[in-house]
CSV table of C-alpha atoms and ligand atoms in Angstrom, one decimal:
chain,number,residue,atom,x,y,z
U,289,MET,CA,163.8,-11.6,161.8
U,290,GLY,CA,166.2,-11.3,159.0
U,291,ALA,CA,166.3,-9.6,155.7
U,292,VAL,CA,163.5,-10.4,153.4
U,293,ILE,CA,164.9,-8.5,150.4
U,294,THR,CA,168.4,-8.1,149.7
U,295,ALA,CA,170.2,-6.4,146.8
U,296,GLU,CA,174.0,-6.0,146.4
U,297,ALA,CA,175.2,-3.7,143.6
U,298,LEU,CA,172.1,-4.8,141.7
U,299,THR,CA,172.4,-3.5,138.1
U,300,LYS,CA,170.1,-3.6,135.1
U,301,ARG,CA,171.3,-2.3,131.7
U,302,PHE,CA,169.0,-2.1,128.7
U,303,ARG,CA,170.1,-2.0,125.0
U,304,ARG,CA,168.1,0.7,123.3
U,305,PRO,CA,168.2,1.1,119.4
U,306,VAL,CA,169.5,4.5,118.1
U,307,LYS,CA,167.4,5.5,115.1
U,308,GLN,CA,167.5,8.5,113.1
U,309,ALA,CA,164.1,10.1,112.2
U,310,GLY,CA,162.4,9.2,108.9
U,311,LEU,CA,162.5,6.4,106.3
U,312,SER,CA,166.3,6.7,105.7
U,313,GLY,CA,166.9,6.4,109.5
U,314,SER,CA,164.9,3.4,109.6
U,315,LEU,CA,166.7,1.8,106.5
U,316,LYS,CA,170.1,2.7,108.0
U,317,HIS,CA,169.2,1.1,111.2
U,318,LEU,CA,168.2,-2.0,109.4
U,319,VAL,CA,171.6,-2.2,107.5
U,320,ARG,CA,173.7,-1.2,110.4
U,321,PRO,CA,171.9,-1.3,113.6
U,322,ARG,CA,173.4,1.0,116.4
U,323,TYR,CA,172.5,0.8,120.0
U,324,THR,CA,173.2,2.7,123.2
U,325,GLU,CA,173.2,1.4,126.7
U,326,VAL,CA,170.8,2.6,129.4
U,327,THR,CA,171.7,1.8,133.0
U,328,ALA,CA,168.2,1.6,134.6
U,329,VAL,CA,169.4,0.3,138.0
U,330,ASP,CA,172.8,1.2,138.9
U,331,GLU,CA,174.5,-0.8,141.8
U,332,VAL,CA,171.7,-0.7,144.1
U,333,ASP,CA,172.2,-2.0,147.7
U,334,LEU,CA,169.0,-2.7,149.7
U,335,SER,CA,168.2,-4.7,152.7
U,336,ILE,CA,164.5,-4.8,153.7
U,337,GLU,CA,163.6,-6.6,156.9
U,338,ALA,CA,160.5,-8.8,157.5
U,339,GLY,CA,157.6,-6.6,158.4
U,340,GLU,CA,159.3,-3.3,157.1
U,341,SER,CA,157.2,-1.0,155.0
U,342,VAL,CA,159.5,0.9,152.5
U,343,ALA,CA,158.6,3.7,150.1
U,344,TYR,CA,160.5,3.4,146.8
U,345,VAL,CA,160.4,6.8,145.2
U,346,GLY,CA,162.0,8.6,142.4
U,347,PRO,CA,161.2,10.7,139.2
U,348,ASN,CA,160.1,9.1,136.0
U,349,GLY,CA,162.7,6.8,134.6
U,350,ALA,CA,164.7,6.6,137.9
U,351,GLY,CA,164.4,2.8,137.9
U,352,LYS,CA,161.7,2.0,140.3
U,353,SER,CA,159.6,-0.4,137.9
U,354,THR,CA,162.9,-2.0,136.8
U,355,THR,CA,163.8,-2.8,140.4
U,356,ILE,CA,160.5,-4.2,141.1
U,357,LYS,CA,160.7,-6.4,138.0
U,358,LEU,CA,164.1,-7.6,139.1
U,359,LEU,CA,162.7,-8.6,142.7
U,360,CYS,CA,159.7,-10.3,140.8
U,361,GLY,CA,162.0,-12.2,138.5
U,362,ILE,CA,160.5,-11.0,135.5
U,363,ILE,CA,163.8,-9.7,134.2
U,364,VAL,CA,167.4,-10.8,134.8
U,365,PRO,CA,170.0,-8.6,136.4
U,366,SER,CA,173.0,-7.5,134.3
U,367,ALA,CA,175.2,-7.6,137.5
U,368,GLY,CA,175.0,-7.8,141.3
U,369,ARG,CA,172.9,-10.0,143.5
U,370,VAL,CA,169.3,-10.2,144.4
U,371,ARG,CA,167.3,-12.3,146.8
U,372,VAL,CA,163.7,-12.3,147.9
U,373,CYS,CA,162.9,-14.6,150.8
U,374,ASP,CA,166.2,-16.4,150.2
U,375,VAL,CA,165.2,-17.1,146.5
U,376,GLU,CA,166.9,-15.6,143.4
U,377,PRO,CA,163.9,-14.3,141.8
U,378,HIS,CA,165.0,-14.8,138.2
U,379,ARG,CA,166.3,-18.2,138.7
U,380,HIS,CA,163.2,-19.7,140.6
U,381,ARG,CA,160.3,-17.6,139.3
U,382,SER,CA,157.5,-19.8,140.5
U,383,ARG,CA,159.0,-20.2,143.9
U,384,ASN,CA,159.4,-16.6,144.1
U,385,ALA,CA,155.8,-16.0,143.0
U,386,ARG,CA,154.5,-17.9,146.0
U,387,ASN,CA,156.3,-15.4,148.4
U,388,ILE,CA,155.4,-12.2,146.7
U,389,SER,CA,152.4,-10.3,145.3
U,390,VAL,CA,152.2,-7.3,143.0
U,391,VAL,CA,149.5,-4.8,142.7
U,392,PHE,CA,149.5,-2.3,140.0
U,393,GLY,CA,147.0,0.6,140.4
U,394,GLN,CA,146.8,1.0,136.7
U,395,ARG,CA,146.2,-2.7,135.9
U,396,THR,CA,144.2,-5.5,137.2
U,397,GLN,CA,145.1,-9.1,137.9
U,398,LEU,CA,141.5,-10.3,137.9
U,399,TRP,CA,139.7,-11.8,135.0
U,400,TRP,CA,137.6,-9.1,133.4
U,401,ASP,CA,134.4,-11.1,132.6
U,402,ILE,CA,134.0,-13.2,135.6
U,403,PRO,CA,132.5,-12.4,139.0
U,404,VAL,CA,135.1,-11.4,141.6
U,405,ILE,CA,134.6,-14.4,143.7
U,406,GLU,CA,135.3,-16.7,140.8
U,407,SER,CA,138.7,-14.8,140.2
U,408,LEU,CA,139.7,-15.1,144.0
U,409,ARG,CA,138.9,-18.9,143.9
U,410,LEU,CA,141.1,-19.3,140.7
U,411,ILE,CA,143.9,-17.5,142.4
U,412,GLY,CA,143.5,-19.6,145.5
U,413,ASP,CA,143.6,-22.7,143.1
U,414,ILE,CA,146.6,-21.5,141.2
U,415,TYR,CA,148.6,-21.1,144.5
U,416,SER,CA,147.1,-24.3,146.0
U,417,VAL,CA,145.9,-22.6,149.2
U,418,PRO,CA,144.4,-25.1,151.6
U,419,ALA,CA,140.6,-24.8,151.6
U,420,ALA,CA,140.5,-23.7,155.3
U,421,ASP,CA,143.3,-21.0,154.9
U,422,TYR,CA,141.4,-19.7,151.8
U,423,GLU,CA,138.0,-19.5,153.5
U,424,ARG,CA,139.7,-17.7,156.6
U,425,ASN,CA,141.7,-15.3,154.4
U,426,LEU,CA,138.7,-14.5,152.3
U,427,ALA,CA,136.3,-13.8,155.4
U,428,GLU,CA,138.8,-11.5,156.8
U,429,MET,CA,139.2,-9.5,153.6
U,430,VAL,CA,135.7,-9.5,152.9
U,431,ASP,CA,134.9,-8.0,156.2
U,432,VAL,CA,137.8,-5.4,156.4
U,433,LEU,CA,137.5,-4.3,152.7
U,434,ASP,CA,133.6,-4.6,152.7
U,435,LEU,CA,133.7,-6.8,149.6
U,436,ALA,CA,130.3,-8.7,150.2
U,437,PRO,CA,128.3,-6.6,147.8
U,438,LEU,CA,131.1,-7.0,145.1
U,439,LEU,CA,131.8,-10.7,145.1
U,440,ASP,CA,129.1,-11.7,142.5
U,441,VAL,CA,129.8,-8.7,140.2
U,442,PRO,CA,132.1,-9.2,137.0
U,443,VAL,CA,135.2,-7.0,137.3
U,444,ARG,CA,134.4,-5.0,134.3
U,445,GLN,CA,131.4,-3.6,136.0
U,446,LEU,CA,133.2,-2.4,139.1
U,447,SER,CA,134.4,1.2,139.7
U,448,LEU,CA,138.0,1.9,140.1
U,449,GLY,CA,137.9,2.1,143.8
U,450,GLN,CA,135.8,-1.3,144.1
U,451,ARG,CA,138.2,-3.0,141.7
U,452,MET,CA,141.4,-1.8,143.8
U,453,ARG,CA,139.7,-3.3,146.9
U,454,CYS,CA,139.2,-6.6,145.0
U,455,ASP,CA,142.8,-6.6,143.6
U,456,LEU,CA,144.2,-6.1,147.0
U,457,ALA,CA,142.2,-9.0,148.3
U,458,ALA,CA,143.3,-11.2,145.3
U,459,ALA,CA,146.9,-10.1,145.9
U,460,LEU,CA,146.8,-11.5,149.6
U,461,VAL,CA,144.7,-14.7,149.0
U,462,HIS,CA,148.0,-16.8,149.1
U,463,SER,CA,149.3,-14.9,152.1
U,464,PRO,CA,152.5,-13.7,150.6
U,465,THR,CA,155.4,-12.5,152.6
U,466,VAL,CA,156.2,-9.5,150.5
U,467,LEU,CA,153.7,-7.1,148.8
U,468,PHE,CA,154.8,-4.8,146.1
U,469,LEU,CA,152.3,-1.9,145.5
U,470,ASP,CA,152.8,0.3,142.4
U,471,GLU,CA,150.8,3.4,142.5
U,472,PRO,CA,148.0,1.9,144.4
U,473,THR,CA,145.8,4.8,145.0
U,474,ILE,CA,146.2,6.5,141.7
U,475,GLY,CA,142.8,8.0,140.6
U,476,LEU,CA,141.0,7.0,143.7
U,477,ASP,CA,138.9,9.4,145.8
U,478,VAL,CA,139.9,10.5,149.3
U,479,ALA,CA,137.5,8.0,151.2
U,480,VAL,CA,138.7,5.0,149.1
U,481,LYS,CA,142.4,5.9,149.5
U,482,ALA,CA,142.0,6.2,153.1
U,483,LYS,CA,140.3,2.7,153.3
U,484,LEU,CA,143.1,1.2,151.3
U,485,ARG,CA,145.8,2.6,153.3
U,486,GLU,CA,144.1,1.4,156.6
U,487,PHE,CA,143.8,-2.0,155.1
U,488,VAL,CA,147.4,-2.2,154.0
U,489,GLY,CA,148.5,-0.9,157.5
U,490,LEU,CA,146.4,-3.4,159.1
U,491,MET,CA,148.0,-6.3,157.1
U,492,VAL,CA,151.5,-5.0,157.8
U,493,ARG,CA,150.7,-4.8,161.5
U,494,GLU,CA,148.7,-8.1,161.9
U,495,ARG,CA,150.3,-10.3,159.2
U,496,GLY,CA,153.8,-9.0,159.3
U,497,LEU,CA,153.7,-8.4,155.7
U,498,THR,CA,156.7,-6.7,154.2
U,499,LEU,CA,155.8,-3.7,151.9
U,500,MET,CA,157.4,-2.1,149.0
U,501,LEU,CA,155.5,0.8,147.7
U,502,THR,CA,156.0,3.2,144.7
U,503,SER,CA,153.6,6.1,144.8
U,504,HIS,CA,153.4,9.8,143.8
U,505,ASP,CA,150.9,10.2,146.5
U,506,LEU,CA,152.6,11.6,149.6
U,507,GLY,CA,149.8,10.5,151.9
U,508,ASP,CA,150.5,6.8,150.8
U,509,ILE,CA,154.0,7.3,151.7
U,510,GLU,CA,153.5,9.3,154.9
U,511,GLN,CA,150.8,6.8,156.2
U,512,LEU,CA,152.3,3.7,155.3
U,513,CYS,CA,156.1,3.9,155.2
U,514,PRO,CA,158.4,5.0,157.9
U,515,ARG,CA,161.4,4.2,155.7
U,516,LEU,CA,162.1,5.7,152.3
U,517,VAL,CA,164.5,4.8,149.5
U,518,MET,CA,164.9,7.6,147.1
U,519,LEU,CA,166.2,6.8,143.7
U,520,HIS,CA,167.6,9.0,141.1
U,521,SER,CA,169.1,7.8,137.7
U,522,GLY,CA,169.2,4.3,138.8
U,523,ARG,CA,171.1,5.0,141.9
U,524,VAL,CA,170.1,5.1,145.6
U,525,LEU,CA,170.2,8.9,146.7
U,526,TYR,CA,168.7,8.4,150.2
U,527,ASP,CA,167.8,5.3,152.3
U,528,GLY,CA,166.5,6.2,155.7
U,529,PRO,CA,163.7,7.4,157.9
U,530,TYR,CA,161.0,9.5,156.2
U,531,ALA,CA,161.4,12.0,159.2
U,532,GLU,CA,165.0,12.7,158.3
U,533,LEU,CA,164.5,13.7,154.8
U,534,THR,CA,164.0,17.4,155.7
U,535,ARG,CA,167.3,17.5,157.5
U,536,ARG,CA,169.2,16.1,154.6
U,537,PHE,CA,167.5,17.8,151.6
U,538,ALA,CA,165.2,20.5,152.5
U,539,TRP,CA,168.0,23.1,152.8
U,540,GLU,CA,166.4,25.3,150.4
U,541,THR,CA,164.1,27.7,151.9
U,542,LYS,CA,161.7,30.3,150.2
U,543,ILE,CA,161.2,33.8,151.1
U,544,THR,CA,158.2,35.5,149.5
U,545,SER,CA,158.2,39.3,149.2
U,546,THR,CA,155.4,41.7,148.3
U,547,LEU,CA,157.1,44.6,146.5
U,548,ALA,CA,155.7,48.0,147.2
U,549,ALA,CA,155.7,48.7,143.3
U,550,PRO,CA,156.5,46.7,140.2
U,551,PRO,CA,160.3,46.8,140.0
U,552,GLY,CA,162.2,48.1,137.0
U,553,GLY,CA,165.2,46.4,135.4
U,554,ARG,CA,165.8,42.7,136.1
U,555,PRO,CA,164.6,42.0,139.5
U,556,GLU,CA,165.3,38.2,139.3
U,557,GLU,CA,168.9,38.8,138.3
U,558,ALA,CA,169.2,41.4,141.1
U,559,ALA,CA,167.8,38.9,143.7
U,560,ALA,CA,169.9,36.0,142.5
U,561,ASP,CA,172.9,38.1,143.2
U,562,ILE,CA,172.5,37.9,146.8
U,563,LEU,CA,174.7,35.3,148.4
U,564,GLY,CA,173.2,31.8,148.8
U,565,VAL,CA,170.3,32.5,146.7
U,566,THR,CA,169.7,29.6,144.5
U,567,ARG,CA,166.9,31.0,142.3
U,568,ALA,CA,164.4,33.9,142.1
U,569,GLU,CA,160.9,34.4,140.2
U,570,LEU,CA,158.8,37.3,139.8
U,571,HIS,CA,154.8,36.8,139.8
U,572,ASP,CA,152.0,39.1,139.2
U,573,LEU,CA,154.4,42.1,138.9
U,574,THR,CA,155.0,42.4,142.6
U,575,THR,CA,155.4,39.0,144.3
U,576,LEU,CA,159.1,38.1,144.4
U,577,ASN,CA,159.9,34.4,145.3
U,578,VAL,CA,163.6,33.9,146.5
U,579,TRP,CA,164.9,30.5,147.3
U,580,PHE,CA,168.2,30.3,149.3
U,581,ASP,CA,170.6,27.6,150.5
U,582,MET,CA,170.3,27.5,154.4
U,583,ARG,CA,173.7,25.7,154.4
U,584,VAL,CA,175.6,28.8,153.0
U,585,THR,CA,173.5,31.6,154.4
U,586,THR,CA,170.9,32.7,156.9
U,587,TYR,CA,167.4,34.2,156.8
U,588,GLY,CA,168.6,37.6,158.1
U,589,ALA,CA,171.4,38.0,155.5
U,590,VAL,CA,168.9,37.2,152.6
U,591,ILE,CA,166.2,39.4,154.0
U,592,SER,CA,168.5,42.1,154.3
U,593,GLY,CA,169.8,41.5,150.8
U,594,ILE,CA,166.2,41.8,149.5
U,595,VAL,CA,165.4,44.9,151.4
U,596,ASP,CA,168.6,46.5,150.2
U,597,ARG,CA,167.6,46.0,146.6
U,598,PHE,CA,163.7,46.3,146.7
U,599,ALA,CA,161.0,48.4,148.4
U,600,ILE,CA,159.2,45.7,150.3
U,601,SER,CA,155.5,46.0,151.8
U,602,ASP,CA,155.5,42.3,153.1
U,603,ILE,CA,157.7,39.4,153.6
U,604,SER,CA,157.0,35.6,154.6
U,605,VAL,CA,159.3,32.7,155.0
U,606,GLU,CA,158.3,29.0,154.0
U,607,GLU,CA,160.7,26.2,155.2
U,608,GLY,CA,160.9,23.1,153.1
U,609,ASP,CA,159.3,19.8,154.7
U,610,ALA,CA,159.6,16.2,153.6
U,611,GLU,CA,156.6,16.5,151.3
U,612,ASP,CA,158.1,19.5,149.6
U,613,VAL,CA,161.4,17.3,149.1
U,614,ILE,CA,159.5,14.5,147.5
U,615,ARG,CA,157.5,16.9,145.4
U,616,ARG,CA,160.7,18.5,144.2
U,617,LEU,CA,162.3,15.1,143.5
U,618,TYR,CA,159.3,14.1,141.3
U,619,SER,CA,159.2,17.4,139.4
U,620,GLY,CA,163.0,17.1,138.8
U,621,ASP,CA,163.6,20.3,140.7
U,622,LEU,CA,165.5,18.8,143.8
U,623,LYS,CA,169.0,20.0,144.0
U,624,PHE,CA,171.6,17.5,145.1
U,625,SER,CA,175.3,17.2,144.8
U,626,THR,CA,177.1,14.0,143.6
U,627,GLU,CA,178.1,13.3,147.2
U,628,ASP,CA,174.4,12.6,147.8
U,629,VAL,CA,174.6,9.7,145.5
U,630,SER,CA,175.8,6.8,147.5
I,862,ATP,N1,162.7,-2.6,128.4
I,862,ATP,C1,163.4,-1.6,128.3
I,862,ATP,N2,164.3,-1.4,127.4
I,862,ATP,C2,165.0,-0.3,127.3
I,862,ATP,N3,165.0,0.7,128.2
I,862,ATP,C3,164.2,0.4,129.3
I,862,ATP,C4,163.4,-0.7,129.5
I,862,ATP,N4,162.6,-0.6,130.6
I,862,ATP,C5,163.2,0.5,131.2
I,862,ATP,N5,163.9,1.1,130.4
I,862,ATP,C6,164.6,2.5,130.8
I,862,ATP,O1,165.2,2.3,132.0
I,862,ATP,C7,165.1,3.6,132.9
I,862,ATP,C8,164.3,3.3,134.1
I,862,ATP,O2,163.0,3.0,133.8
I,862,ATP,P1,161.9,2.5,134.9
I,862,ATP,O3,160.6,2.2,134.1
I,862,ATP,O4,162.4,1.5,135.8
I,862,ATP,O5,161.7,3.9,135.7
I,862,ATP,P2,160.5,4.3,136.8
I,862,ATP,O6,161.4,5.0,137.9
I,862,ATP,O7,159.7,3.2,137.1
I,862,ATP,O8,159.7,5.5,136.0
I,862,ATP,P3,158.2,5.8,136.0
I,862,ATP,O9,158.0,6.5,137.4
I,862,ATP,O10,158.1,6.6,134.8
I,862,ATP,O11,157.3,4.5,135.9
I,862,ATP,C9,164.4,4.5,131.9
I,862,ATP,O12,165.4,5.4,131.3
I,862,ATP,C10,163.7,3.6,130.9
I,862,ATP,O13,163.5,4.3,129.5
């Protein structure tokens, strides 16, 4: 099967007003408005095949939501090309809407005051789902998501986990080709998270659903998405297998040393002086954490540098893994060079 989602040099720029603080700032802005331009999505290339599950990750402000909005046709690109199921989303919004579904962990698409089953029926009607397809779809989702006790309950009376299960069912009533999940497991307990992931995985396997997921939850990514697209400042920083992230980015390794006694002077500076060390921190008087770049030095050289400078009673090494890379990406702590940005 061919690509379901394609983006070529997809770019979205926003104009943001520049205002000085206070009343005079607001008045000046009224008289002579000034704007600055923000490039939220910057020449992004993407090609996602039917049935693929892709995690779309990046720190706050990286451009994830803006990309999803472009793919949903809610906003118009400033430059570049985008197609979802052979439709230009912003030009044919309702045709695009038939092919996609979006679930936001923070918001519901169900009607707050009416029973869940009524919402599902309404969605079926809006999308003109044939009655037999609707019944078959509903029966499968009620079964797999264990919805039977919830169908007659108004949405406002549901717990977050119950509501998310219903929201997922609602998203799939019209059998979309593409599902966008935005932080689907935020705030859910471990058991509900597991159930949701299992359900989404099943839909991908059985229905050939194409999944694009944004999540801060590494479990979601690890369990659902073999492929990961990492975004930073609107640009694609990495696009490849989840498993290869470590080789590419986890070159920073940590050595934790327990010092025999609290060191005098400036221990962090002394440690940072060792070739290849990227940073050093002292905790609880005698715990010294040193991070180094595996591409420029070796464990042996760094350990001997530490031993030369400090009296050590214990030492341990912690290699980075994919989880660590993503955690550092989200915290803004991931170090990468401009060559990393494609
Ligand atoms: N309507 C808008 N007007 C002006 N700037 C915007 C608008 N929407 C987004 N931006 C800016 O575009 C950039 C990307 O925002 P976006 O919401 O896509 O990031 P994100 O990766 O989804 O972040 P988060 O994880 O915080 O949701 C940010 O700098 C944001 O301030």
